[in-house]
Structures are given as C-alpha cells and as structure tokens.
Coordinates of N, CA and C and ligand atoms in Angstrom, one line a residue:
X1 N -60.4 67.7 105.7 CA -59.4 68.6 106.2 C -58.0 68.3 105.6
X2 N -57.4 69.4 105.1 CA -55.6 69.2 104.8 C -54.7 69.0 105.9
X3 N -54.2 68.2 105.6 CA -53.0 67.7 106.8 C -51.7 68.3 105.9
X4 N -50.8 68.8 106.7 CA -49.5 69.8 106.2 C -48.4 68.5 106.7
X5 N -47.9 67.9 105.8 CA -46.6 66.5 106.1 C -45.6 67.4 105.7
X6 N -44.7 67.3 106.4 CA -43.5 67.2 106.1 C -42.4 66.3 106.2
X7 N -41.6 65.9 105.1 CA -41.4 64.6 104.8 C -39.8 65.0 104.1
X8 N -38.6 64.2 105.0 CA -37.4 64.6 104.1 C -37.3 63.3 103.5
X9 N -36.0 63.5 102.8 CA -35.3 62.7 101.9 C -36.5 61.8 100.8
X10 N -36.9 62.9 100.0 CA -38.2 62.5 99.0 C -37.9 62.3 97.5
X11 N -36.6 63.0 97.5 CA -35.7 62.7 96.1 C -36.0 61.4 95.1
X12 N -35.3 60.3 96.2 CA -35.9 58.6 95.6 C -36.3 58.0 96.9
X13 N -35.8 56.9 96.2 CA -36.5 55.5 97.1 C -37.5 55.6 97.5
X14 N -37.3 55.0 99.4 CA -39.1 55.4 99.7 C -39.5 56.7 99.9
X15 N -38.9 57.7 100.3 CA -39.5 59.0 100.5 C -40.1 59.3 99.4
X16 N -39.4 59.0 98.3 CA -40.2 59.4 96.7 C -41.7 58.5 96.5
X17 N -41.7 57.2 97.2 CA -42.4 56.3 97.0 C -43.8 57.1 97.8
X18 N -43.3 57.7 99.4 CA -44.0 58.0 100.1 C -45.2 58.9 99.7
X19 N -43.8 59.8 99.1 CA -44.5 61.3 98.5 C -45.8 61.0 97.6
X20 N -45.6 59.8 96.3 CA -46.5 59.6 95.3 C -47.9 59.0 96.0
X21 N -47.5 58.2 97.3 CA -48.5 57.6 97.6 C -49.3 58.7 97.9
X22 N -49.0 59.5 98.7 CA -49.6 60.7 100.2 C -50.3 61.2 98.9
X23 N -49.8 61.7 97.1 CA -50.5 62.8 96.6 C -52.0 61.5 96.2
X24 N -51.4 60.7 95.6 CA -52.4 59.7 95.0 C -53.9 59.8 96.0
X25 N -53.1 59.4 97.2 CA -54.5 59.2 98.2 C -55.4 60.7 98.5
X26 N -54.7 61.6 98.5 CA -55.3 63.1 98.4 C -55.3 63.5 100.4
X27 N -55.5 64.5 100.2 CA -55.9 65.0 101.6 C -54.6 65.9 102.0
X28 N -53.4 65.9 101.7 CA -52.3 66.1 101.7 C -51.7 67.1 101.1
X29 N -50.9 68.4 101.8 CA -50.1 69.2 101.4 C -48.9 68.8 102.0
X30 N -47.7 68.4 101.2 CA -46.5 67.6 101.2 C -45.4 68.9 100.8
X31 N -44.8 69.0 102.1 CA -43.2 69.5 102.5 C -42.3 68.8 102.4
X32 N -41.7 68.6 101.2 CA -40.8 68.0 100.8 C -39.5 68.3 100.4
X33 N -38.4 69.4 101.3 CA -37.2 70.5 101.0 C -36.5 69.1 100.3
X34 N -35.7 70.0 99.3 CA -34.6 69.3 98.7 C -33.3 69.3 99.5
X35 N -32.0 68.7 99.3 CA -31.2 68.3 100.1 C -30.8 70.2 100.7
X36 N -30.5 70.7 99.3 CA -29.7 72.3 99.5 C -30.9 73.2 100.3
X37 N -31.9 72.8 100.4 CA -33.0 73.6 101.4 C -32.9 73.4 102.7
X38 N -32.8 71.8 102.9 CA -32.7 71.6 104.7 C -31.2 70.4 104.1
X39 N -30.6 70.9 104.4 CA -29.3 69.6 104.8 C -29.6 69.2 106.1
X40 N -29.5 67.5 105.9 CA -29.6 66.9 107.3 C -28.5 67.0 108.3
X41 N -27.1 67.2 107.8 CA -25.6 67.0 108.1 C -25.6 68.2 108.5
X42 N -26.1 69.2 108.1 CA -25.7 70.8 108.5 C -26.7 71.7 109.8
X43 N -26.4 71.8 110.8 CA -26.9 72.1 112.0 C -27.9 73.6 111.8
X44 N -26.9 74.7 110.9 CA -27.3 75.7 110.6 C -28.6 75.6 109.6
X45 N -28.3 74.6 108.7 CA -29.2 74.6 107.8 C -30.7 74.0 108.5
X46 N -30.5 73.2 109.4 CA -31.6 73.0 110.3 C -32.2 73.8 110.8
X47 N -31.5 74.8 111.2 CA -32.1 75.8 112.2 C -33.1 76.6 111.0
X48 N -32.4 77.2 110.1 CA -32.5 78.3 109.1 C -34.1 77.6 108.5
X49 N -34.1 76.4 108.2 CA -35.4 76.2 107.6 C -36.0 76.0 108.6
X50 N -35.8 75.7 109.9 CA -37.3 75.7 110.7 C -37.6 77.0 111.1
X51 N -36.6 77.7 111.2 CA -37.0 79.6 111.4 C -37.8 80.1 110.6
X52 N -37.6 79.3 109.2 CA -38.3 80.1 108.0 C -40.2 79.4 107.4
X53 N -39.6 78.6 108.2 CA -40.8 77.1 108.1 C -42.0 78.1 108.3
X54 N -43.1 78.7 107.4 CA -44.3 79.4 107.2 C -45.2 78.3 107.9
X55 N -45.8 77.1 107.7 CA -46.8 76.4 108.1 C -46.9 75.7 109.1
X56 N -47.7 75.3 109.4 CA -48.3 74.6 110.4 C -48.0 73.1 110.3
X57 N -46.7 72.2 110.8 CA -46.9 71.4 110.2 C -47.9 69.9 111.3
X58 N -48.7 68.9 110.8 CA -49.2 68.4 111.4 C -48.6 66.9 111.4
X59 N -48.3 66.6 110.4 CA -47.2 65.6 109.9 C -45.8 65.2 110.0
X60 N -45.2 64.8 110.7 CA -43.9 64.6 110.2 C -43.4 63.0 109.7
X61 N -42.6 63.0 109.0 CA -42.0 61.7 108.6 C -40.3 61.9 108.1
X62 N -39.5 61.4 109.3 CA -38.2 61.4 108.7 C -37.7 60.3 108.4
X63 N -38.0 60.1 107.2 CA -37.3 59.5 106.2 C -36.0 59.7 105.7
X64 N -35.4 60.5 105.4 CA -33.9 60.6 104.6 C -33.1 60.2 105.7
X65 N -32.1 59.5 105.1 CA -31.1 58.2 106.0 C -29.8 58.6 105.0
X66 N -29.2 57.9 105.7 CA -27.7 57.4 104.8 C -27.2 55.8 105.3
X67 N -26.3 54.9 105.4 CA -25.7 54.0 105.3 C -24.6 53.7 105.0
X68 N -23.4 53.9 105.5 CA -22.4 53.4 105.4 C -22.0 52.2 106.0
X69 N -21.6 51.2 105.4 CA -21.0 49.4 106.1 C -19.9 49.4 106.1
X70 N -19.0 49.3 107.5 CA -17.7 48.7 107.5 C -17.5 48.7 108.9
X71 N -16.7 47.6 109.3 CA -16.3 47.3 110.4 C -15.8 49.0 111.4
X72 N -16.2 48.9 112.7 CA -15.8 50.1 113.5 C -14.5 50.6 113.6
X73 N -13.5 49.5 113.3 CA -12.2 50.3 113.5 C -11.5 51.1 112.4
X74 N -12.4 50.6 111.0 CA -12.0 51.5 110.0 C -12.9 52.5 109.4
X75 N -13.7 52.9 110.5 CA -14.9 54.1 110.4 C -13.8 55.7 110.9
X76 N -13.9 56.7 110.3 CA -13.2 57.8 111.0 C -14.1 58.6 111.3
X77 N -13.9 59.7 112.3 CA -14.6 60.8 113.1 C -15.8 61.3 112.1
X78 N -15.5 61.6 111.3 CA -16.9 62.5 110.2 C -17.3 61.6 109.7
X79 N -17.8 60.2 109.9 CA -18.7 59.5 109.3 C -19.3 58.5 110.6
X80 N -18.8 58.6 111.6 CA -19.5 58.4 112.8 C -20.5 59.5 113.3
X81 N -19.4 61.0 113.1 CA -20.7 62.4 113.2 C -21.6 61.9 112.1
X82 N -21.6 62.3 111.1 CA -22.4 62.2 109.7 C -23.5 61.1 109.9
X83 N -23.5 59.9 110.3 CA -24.6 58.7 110.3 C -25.0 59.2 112.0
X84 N -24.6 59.8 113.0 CA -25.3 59.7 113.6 C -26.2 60.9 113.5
X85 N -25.7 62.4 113.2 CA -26.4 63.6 113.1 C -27.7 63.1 111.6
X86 N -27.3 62.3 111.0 CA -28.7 62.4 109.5 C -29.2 61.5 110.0
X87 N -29.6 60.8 111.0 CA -30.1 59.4 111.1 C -31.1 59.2 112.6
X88 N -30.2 60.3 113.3 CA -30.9 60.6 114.4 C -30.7 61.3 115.6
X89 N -29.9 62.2 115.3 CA -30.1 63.7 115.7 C -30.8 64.3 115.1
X90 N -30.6 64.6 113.9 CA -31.5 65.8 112.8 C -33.3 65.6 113.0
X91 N -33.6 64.5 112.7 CA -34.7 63.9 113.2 C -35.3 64.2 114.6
X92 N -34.0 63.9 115.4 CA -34.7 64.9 116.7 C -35.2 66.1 116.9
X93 N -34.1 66.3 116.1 CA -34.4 68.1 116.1 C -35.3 68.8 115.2
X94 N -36.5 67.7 114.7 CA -37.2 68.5 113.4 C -38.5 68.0 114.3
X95 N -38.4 67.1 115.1 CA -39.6 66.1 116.1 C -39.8 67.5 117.1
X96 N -38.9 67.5 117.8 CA -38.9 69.2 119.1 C -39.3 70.2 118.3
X97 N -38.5 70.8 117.3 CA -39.5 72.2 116.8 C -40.7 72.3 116.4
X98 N -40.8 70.5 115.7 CA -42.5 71.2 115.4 C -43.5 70.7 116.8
X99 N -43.3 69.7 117.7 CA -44.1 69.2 118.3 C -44.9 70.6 119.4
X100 N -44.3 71.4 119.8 CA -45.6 72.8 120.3 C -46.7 72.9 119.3
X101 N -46.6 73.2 117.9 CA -47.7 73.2 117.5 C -48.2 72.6 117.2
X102 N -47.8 71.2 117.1 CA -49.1 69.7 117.5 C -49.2 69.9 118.7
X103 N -48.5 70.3 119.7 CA -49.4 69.8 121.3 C -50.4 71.0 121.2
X104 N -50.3 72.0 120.6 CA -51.3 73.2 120.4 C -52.5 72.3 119.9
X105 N -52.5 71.9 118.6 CA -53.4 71.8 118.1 C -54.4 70.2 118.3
X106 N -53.9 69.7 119.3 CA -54.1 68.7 119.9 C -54.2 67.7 119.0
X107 N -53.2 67.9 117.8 CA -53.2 66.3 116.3 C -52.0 66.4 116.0
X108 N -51.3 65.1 116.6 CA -49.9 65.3 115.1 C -49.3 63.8 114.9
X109 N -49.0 63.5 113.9 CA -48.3 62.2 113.7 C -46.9 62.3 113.6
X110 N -46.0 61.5 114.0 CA -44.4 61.3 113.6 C -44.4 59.9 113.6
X111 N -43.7 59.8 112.2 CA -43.3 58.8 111.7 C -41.8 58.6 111.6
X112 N -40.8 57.9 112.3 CA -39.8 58.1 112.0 C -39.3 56.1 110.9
X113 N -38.8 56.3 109.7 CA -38.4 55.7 109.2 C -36.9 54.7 109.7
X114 N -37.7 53.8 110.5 CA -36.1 53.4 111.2 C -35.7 52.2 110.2
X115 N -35.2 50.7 110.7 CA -34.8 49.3 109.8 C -34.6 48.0 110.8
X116 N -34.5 47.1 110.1 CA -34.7 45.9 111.1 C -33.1 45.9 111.6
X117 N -32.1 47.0 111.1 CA -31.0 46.8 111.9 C -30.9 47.6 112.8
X118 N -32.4 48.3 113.7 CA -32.7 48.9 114.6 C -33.8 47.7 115.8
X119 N -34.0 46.9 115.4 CA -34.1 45.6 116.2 C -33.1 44.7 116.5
X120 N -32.6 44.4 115.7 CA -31.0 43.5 115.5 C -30.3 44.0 115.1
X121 N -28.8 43.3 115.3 CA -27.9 43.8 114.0 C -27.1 42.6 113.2
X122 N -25.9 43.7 112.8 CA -25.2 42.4 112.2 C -23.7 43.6 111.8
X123 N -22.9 42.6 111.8 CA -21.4 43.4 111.6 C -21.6 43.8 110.6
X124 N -20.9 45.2 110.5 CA -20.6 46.2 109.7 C -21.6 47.2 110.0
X125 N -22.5 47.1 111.0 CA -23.7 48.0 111.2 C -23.8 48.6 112.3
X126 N -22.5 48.7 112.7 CA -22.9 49.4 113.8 C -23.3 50.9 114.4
X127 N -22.9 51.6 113.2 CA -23.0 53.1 113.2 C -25.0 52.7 113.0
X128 N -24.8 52.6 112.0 CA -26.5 52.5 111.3 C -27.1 51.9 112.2
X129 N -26.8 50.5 113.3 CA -27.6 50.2 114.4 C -27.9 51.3 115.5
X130 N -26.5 52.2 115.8 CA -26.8 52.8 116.8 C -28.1 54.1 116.8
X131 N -27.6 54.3 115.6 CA -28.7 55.5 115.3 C -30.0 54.5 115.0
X132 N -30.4 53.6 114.3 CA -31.9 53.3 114.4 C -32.6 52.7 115.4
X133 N -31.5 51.5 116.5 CA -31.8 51.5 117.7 C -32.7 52.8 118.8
X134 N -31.8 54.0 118.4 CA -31.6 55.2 119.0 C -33.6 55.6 118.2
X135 N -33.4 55.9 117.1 CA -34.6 56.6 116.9 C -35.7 55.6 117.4
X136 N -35.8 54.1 117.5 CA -36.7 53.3 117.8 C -37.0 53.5 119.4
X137 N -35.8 53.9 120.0 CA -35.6 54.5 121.4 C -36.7 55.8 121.7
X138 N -36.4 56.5 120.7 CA -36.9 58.0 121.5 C -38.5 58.0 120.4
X139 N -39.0 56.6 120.0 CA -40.3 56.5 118.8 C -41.4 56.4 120.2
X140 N -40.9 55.5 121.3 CA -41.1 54.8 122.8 C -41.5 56.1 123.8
X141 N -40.4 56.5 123.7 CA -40.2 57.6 124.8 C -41.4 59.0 124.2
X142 N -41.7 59.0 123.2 CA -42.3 60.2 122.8 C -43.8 59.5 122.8
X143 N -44.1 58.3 122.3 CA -45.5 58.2 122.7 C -46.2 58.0 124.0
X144 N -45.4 57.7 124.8 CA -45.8 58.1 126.2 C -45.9 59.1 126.6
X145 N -44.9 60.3 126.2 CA -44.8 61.6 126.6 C -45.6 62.5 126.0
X146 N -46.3 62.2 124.3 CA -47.0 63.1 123.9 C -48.3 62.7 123.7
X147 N -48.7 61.2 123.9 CA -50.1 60.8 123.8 C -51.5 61.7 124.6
X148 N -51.2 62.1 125.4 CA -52.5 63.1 125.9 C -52.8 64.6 125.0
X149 N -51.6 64.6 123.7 CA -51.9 65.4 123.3 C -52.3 65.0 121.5
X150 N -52.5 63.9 121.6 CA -53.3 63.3 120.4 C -52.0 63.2 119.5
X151 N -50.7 62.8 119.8 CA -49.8 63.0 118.9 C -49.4 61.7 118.7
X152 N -49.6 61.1 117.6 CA -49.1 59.1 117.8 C -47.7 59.3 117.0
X153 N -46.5 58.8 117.6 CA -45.5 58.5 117.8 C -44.8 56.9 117.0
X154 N -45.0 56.8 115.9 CA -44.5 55.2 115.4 C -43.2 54.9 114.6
X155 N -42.0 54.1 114.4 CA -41.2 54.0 113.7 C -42.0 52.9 112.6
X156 N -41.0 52.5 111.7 CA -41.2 52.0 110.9 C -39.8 51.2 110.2
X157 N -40.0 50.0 109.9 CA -38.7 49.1 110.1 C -38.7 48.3 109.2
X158 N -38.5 48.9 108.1 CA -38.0 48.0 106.6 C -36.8 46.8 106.7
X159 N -37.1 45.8 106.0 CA -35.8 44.9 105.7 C -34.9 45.5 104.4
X160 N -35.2 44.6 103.9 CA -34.3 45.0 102.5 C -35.5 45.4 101.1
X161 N -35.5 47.0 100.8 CA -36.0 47.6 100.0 C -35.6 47.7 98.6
X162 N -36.0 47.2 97.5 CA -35.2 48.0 96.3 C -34.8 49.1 96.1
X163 N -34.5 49.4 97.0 CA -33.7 51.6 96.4 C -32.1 51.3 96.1
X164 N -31.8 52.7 96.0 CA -30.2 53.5 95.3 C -29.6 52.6 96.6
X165 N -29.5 53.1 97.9 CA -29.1 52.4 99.0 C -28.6 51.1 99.3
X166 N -30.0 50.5 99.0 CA -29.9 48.7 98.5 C -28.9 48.6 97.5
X167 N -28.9 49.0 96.7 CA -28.3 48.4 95.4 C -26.7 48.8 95.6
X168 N -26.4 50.1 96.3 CA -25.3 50.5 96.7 C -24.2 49.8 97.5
X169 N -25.2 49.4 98.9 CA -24.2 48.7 99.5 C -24.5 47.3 99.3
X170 N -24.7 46.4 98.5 CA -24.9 45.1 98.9 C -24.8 44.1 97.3
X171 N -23.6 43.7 97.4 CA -23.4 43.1 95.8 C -24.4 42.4 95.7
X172 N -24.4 42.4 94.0 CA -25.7 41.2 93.4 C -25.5 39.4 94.1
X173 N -24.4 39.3 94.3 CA -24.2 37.8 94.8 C -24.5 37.7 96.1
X174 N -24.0 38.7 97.2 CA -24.9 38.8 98.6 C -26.3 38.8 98.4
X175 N -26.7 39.8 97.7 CA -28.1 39.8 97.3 C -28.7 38.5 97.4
X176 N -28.8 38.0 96.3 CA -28.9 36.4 96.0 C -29.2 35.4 97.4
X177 N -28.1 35.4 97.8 CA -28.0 34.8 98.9 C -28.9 35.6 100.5
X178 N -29.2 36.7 100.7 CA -30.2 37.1 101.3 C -31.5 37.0 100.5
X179 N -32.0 36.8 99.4 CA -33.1 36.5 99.2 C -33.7 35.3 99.5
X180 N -32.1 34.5 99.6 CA -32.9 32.9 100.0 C -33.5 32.8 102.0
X181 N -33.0 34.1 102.5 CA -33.5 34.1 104.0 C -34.8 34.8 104.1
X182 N -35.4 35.3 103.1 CA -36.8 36.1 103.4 C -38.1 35.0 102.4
X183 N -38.6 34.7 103.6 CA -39.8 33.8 103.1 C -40.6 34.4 102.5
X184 N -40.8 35.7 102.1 CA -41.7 35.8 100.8 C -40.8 35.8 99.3
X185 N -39.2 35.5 98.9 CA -38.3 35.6 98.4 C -38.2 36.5 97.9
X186 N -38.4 37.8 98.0 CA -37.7 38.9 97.1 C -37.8 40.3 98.0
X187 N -37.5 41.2 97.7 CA -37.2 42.4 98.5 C -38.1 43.1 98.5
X188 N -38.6 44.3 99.3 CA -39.7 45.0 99.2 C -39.7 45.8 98.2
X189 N -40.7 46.2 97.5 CA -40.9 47.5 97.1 C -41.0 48.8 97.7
X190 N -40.2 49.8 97.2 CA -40.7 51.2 98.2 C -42.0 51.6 98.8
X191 N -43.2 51.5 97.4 CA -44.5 51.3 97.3 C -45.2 50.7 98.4
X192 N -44.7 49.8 98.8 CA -45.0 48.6 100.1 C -44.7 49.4 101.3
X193 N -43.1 49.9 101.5 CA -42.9 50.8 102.8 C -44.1 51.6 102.8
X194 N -44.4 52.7 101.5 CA -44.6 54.0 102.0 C -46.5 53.3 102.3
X195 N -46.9 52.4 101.7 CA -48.4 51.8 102.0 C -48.6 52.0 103.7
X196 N -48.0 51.5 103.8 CA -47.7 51.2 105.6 C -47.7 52.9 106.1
X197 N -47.0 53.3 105.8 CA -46.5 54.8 106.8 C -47.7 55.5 106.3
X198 N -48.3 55.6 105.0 CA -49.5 56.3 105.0 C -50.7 55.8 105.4
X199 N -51.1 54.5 105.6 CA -51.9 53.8 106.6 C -51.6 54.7 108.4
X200 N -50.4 54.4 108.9 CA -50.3 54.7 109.9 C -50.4 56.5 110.4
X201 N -50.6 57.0 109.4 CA -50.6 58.9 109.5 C -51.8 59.0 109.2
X202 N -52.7 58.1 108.3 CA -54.2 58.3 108.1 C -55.3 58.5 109.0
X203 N -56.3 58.8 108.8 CA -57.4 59.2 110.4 C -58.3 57.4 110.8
X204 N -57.4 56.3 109.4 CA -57.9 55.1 110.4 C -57.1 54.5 110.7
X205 N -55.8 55.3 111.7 CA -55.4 54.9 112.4 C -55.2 55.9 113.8
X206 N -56.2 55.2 115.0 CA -56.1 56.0 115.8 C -55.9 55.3 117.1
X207 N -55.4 54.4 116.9 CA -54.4 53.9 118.2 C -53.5 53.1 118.5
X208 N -52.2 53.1 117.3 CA -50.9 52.6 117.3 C -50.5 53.6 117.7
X209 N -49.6 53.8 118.5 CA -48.9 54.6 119.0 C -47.5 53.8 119.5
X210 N -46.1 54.3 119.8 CA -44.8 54.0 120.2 C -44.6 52.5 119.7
X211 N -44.7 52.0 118.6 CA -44.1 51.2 117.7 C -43.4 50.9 116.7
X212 N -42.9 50.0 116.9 CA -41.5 50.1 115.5 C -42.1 48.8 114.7
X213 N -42.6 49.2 113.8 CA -43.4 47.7 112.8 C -42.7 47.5 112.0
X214 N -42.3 46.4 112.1 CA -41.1 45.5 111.0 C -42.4 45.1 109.4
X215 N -41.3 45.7 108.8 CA -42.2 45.4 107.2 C -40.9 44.8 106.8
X216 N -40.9 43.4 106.7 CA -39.5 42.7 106.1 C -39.8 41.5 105.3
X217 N -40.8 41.1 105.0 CA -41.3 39.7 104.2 C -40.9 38.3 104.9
X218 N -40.6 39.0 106.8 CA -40.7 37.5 107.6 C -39.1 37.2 107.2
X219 N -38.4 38.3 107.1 CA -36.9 38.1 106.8 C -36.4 37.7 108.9
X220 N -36.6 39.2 110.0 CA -36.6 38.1 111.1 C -37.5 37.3 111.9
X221 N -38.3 36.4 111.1 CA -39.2 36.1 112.2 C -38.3 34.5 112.5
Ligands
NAP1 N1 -33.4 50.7 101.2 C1 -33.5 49.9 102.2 O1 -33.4 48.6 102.0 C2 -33.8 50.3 103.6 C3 -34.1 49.4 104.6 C4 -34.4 49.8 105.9 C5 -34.5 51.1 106.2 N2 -34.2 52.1 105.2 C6 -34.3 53.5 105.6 O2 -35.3 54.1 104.8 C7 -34.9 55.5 104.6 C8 -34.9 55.8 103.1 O3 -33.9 55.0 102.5 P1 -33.8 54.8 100.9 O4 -33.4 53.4 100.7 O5 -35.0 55.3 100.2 O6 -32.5 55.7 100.7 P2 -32.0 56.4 99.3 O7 -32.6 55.9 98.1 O8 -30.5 56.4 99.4 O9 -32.5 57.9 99.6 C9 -32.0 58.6 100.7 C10 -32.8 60.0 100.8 O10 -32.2 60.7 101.9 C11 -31.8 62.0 101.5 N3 -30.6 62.4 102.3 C12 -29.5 61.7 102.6 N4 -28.6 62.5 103.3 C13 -29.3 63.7 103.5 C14 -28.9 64.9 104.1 N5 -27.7 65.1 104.7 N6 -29.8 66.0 104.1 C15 -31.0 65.8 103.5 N7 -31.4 64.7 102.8 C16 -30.5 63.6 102.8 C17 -31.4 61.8 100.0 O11 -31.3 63.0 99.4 P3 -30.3 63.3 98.2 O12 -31.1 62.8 96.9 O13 -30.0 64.7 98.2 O14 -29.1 62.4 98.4 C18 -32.5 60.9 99.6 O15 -33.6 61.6 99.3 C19 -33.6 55.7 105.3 O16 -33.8 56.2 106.6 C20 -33.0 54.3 105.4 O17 -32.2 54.1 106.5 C21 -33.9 51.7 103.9

C-alpha cells in the first residue's frame, strides 16, 4: 500500500535528507510544498493549502524549523512571532487539519522534528526552547489522545546536524569545541536523522508512540 507523507521544509538539510530516504525505500508518495506554496510564517497561506490539499494525507512530518540565537532582551516582537508560529504553531495547525482523516481511516503517523534544546537548554535558546519544549509537549498530549485511533504520535530530537542551520549559527571554533562534548566526536549526518524518522513511520514500527528520541551521538547523556 502507498502511504501519502506530507513533509515540510524538504528544500535541504534533513527534510531533503528525509525526502531521499522515504523515495529510496519506496512505498511512498511524498508532499513536499515549496516555501511559496505553504509559507510556515503566513497563516493565510496555511489555510489556502490545506483547503486546496486534494489527498488523503496519512503521514505527516514537520520538519521545517528556523533558529535564531540571541539573548531574550535583544529578540524583537517579529522574531519571537516568527520562531514561535514556524516552529510550533504552524505544525499544530497542519497536525488538526489532517488528523479527521487519520482518525477516519484508523492509520496515521506524525512525526514532529523537535532538538535536544527541546529537552534542555542553554542561553541564547530560548525562543527555539520554547517552541520545541512546546512541540515535545503536545508529541505527549496527542499520543494519548489519538492512540485508539491507530495514530502514533513521536518527536524526534537531533543534537548537532551538518546542515545550512548548523553551519549558520555556530562558528567553526565553537564547533570544534562542541565536538569535543559528543562521545561519538563528530556531528550527525542528515542521512542519520531522516534513518530514524523513516524507521519510525514504517509498518515496523507499531508501538512507539508519544516520544521524543534524542539522536545526538551521546552529546546529553
Ligand atoms: N541542523 C541541526 O543541527 C538541527 C538540530 C536539531 C534540530 N533541528 C531541526 O531540524 C529541522 C530541520 O533543520 P535543518 O537543519 O535541516 O534546517 P535548514 O537546513 O535550515 O532547512 C530548513 C527548512 O525549513 C524550511 N522553512 C523555514 N522557514 C519556513 C517557512 N516559513 N515556511 C516553509 N518552510 C520553511 C526551509 O525552506 P527554505 O529553503 O524555503 O528556506 C528549509 O527547507 C528543524 O525543525 C530544526 O529545528 C536541526
């Protein structure tokens, strides 16, 4: 059987990573809107593609994030909206539209892409903790609430990944010096996230449910 995923922020990193895996393994019809099709930031544009949304989706995985680091008092209004609506409002609101027609069809997975600074934090993170705290929050709350309807509910909690993001915010010399904290020494591959989230959407996995699985190389253990 075709499983219908729908999967944002597929452009790069791991969404891109995700995408290659899902086609590689087969079984998979992959919804993957570009930014100008569903903006995460834009409420209308939310609405407009789920109105228009033709299929059935059985899959979801919200992946596309943002990241901004800086202490809270020099964060302004549109970038406290911005990281919290792309990060985990929008996500909510893509989890509620489609979930009727998973509770209909008694199958659906969500995967929400959270991070280990949704377990912990660390200054400069507070926007980015609140929102992946928050989606690791409602990963809990929805597997309890939709498990009778066969719908498994899991986050997923990257350390430090090679993508655009990584390389964005975090100088090569910080770098350095966080590789010496992760006992496998080096940073994950996208490849490695999206391994994981397609294991956990696959039909052998049929009883994780409301977990947030740290994939970090033992960075907090
Ligand atoms: N990289 C890491 O080390 C790391 C660690 C832990 C967790 N994560 C999480 O993993 C996820 C993917 O991160 P990544 O490192 O792959 O990021 P990335 O390389 O920066 O890619 C981000 C993706 O999100 C999309 N996106 C951003 N804002 C959007 C918006 N308003 N509307 C629609 N799409 C939007 C981007 O689309 P455009 O191409 O249009 O910009 C892009 O496809 C995020 O949730 C992130 O928080 C990453």
């Amino acid at each position: 059987m075709i499983r219908n995923v729908l999967l944002t922020g597929a452009s790069r990193g791991i969404g891109e990573a995700i995408k290659k895996c899902l086609i590689t393994s087969g079984g998979y019809n992959i919804i993957s809107p570009k930014r100008r099709e569903l903006d995460l930031c834009n409420d209308l544009s939310i609405k407009k593609y789920i109105d228009n949304l033709k299929t059935n989706i059985d899959i979801l995985i919200n992946n596309a994030g943002i990241n901004n680091i800086e202490y809270i008092e020099n964060v302004d209004t549109m970038t406290i909206q911005e990281m919290i609506t792309v990060n985990l409002i929008s996500p909510i609101k893509l989890i509620k539209s489609l979930i009727p027609d998973m509770k209909k069809n008694k199958f659906g997975r969500i995967i929400n892409i959270s991070s280990i600074w949704g377990i912990r934090s660390k200054e400069k993170r507070g926007l980015y903790s609140a929102a992946k705290f928050g989606i690791n929050g409602i990963t809990k709350a929805l597997a309890r609430e939709l498990g009778t309807y066969n719908i498994l509910v899991n986050s997923v909690c990257p350390g430090y990944v090679n993508t655009d993001l990584t390389k964005k915010n975090i100088p090569q010399a910080e770098q350095e010096k966080i590789l010496k904290d992760i006992p496998l020494g080096r940073f994950a591959e996208p490849v490695e996230i999206a391994k994981l989230v397609e294991f956990l959407i696959s039909e052998n996995n049929t009883y994780i449910t409301g977990q947030s699985l740290i994939i970090d190389g033992g960075f907090l253990s």
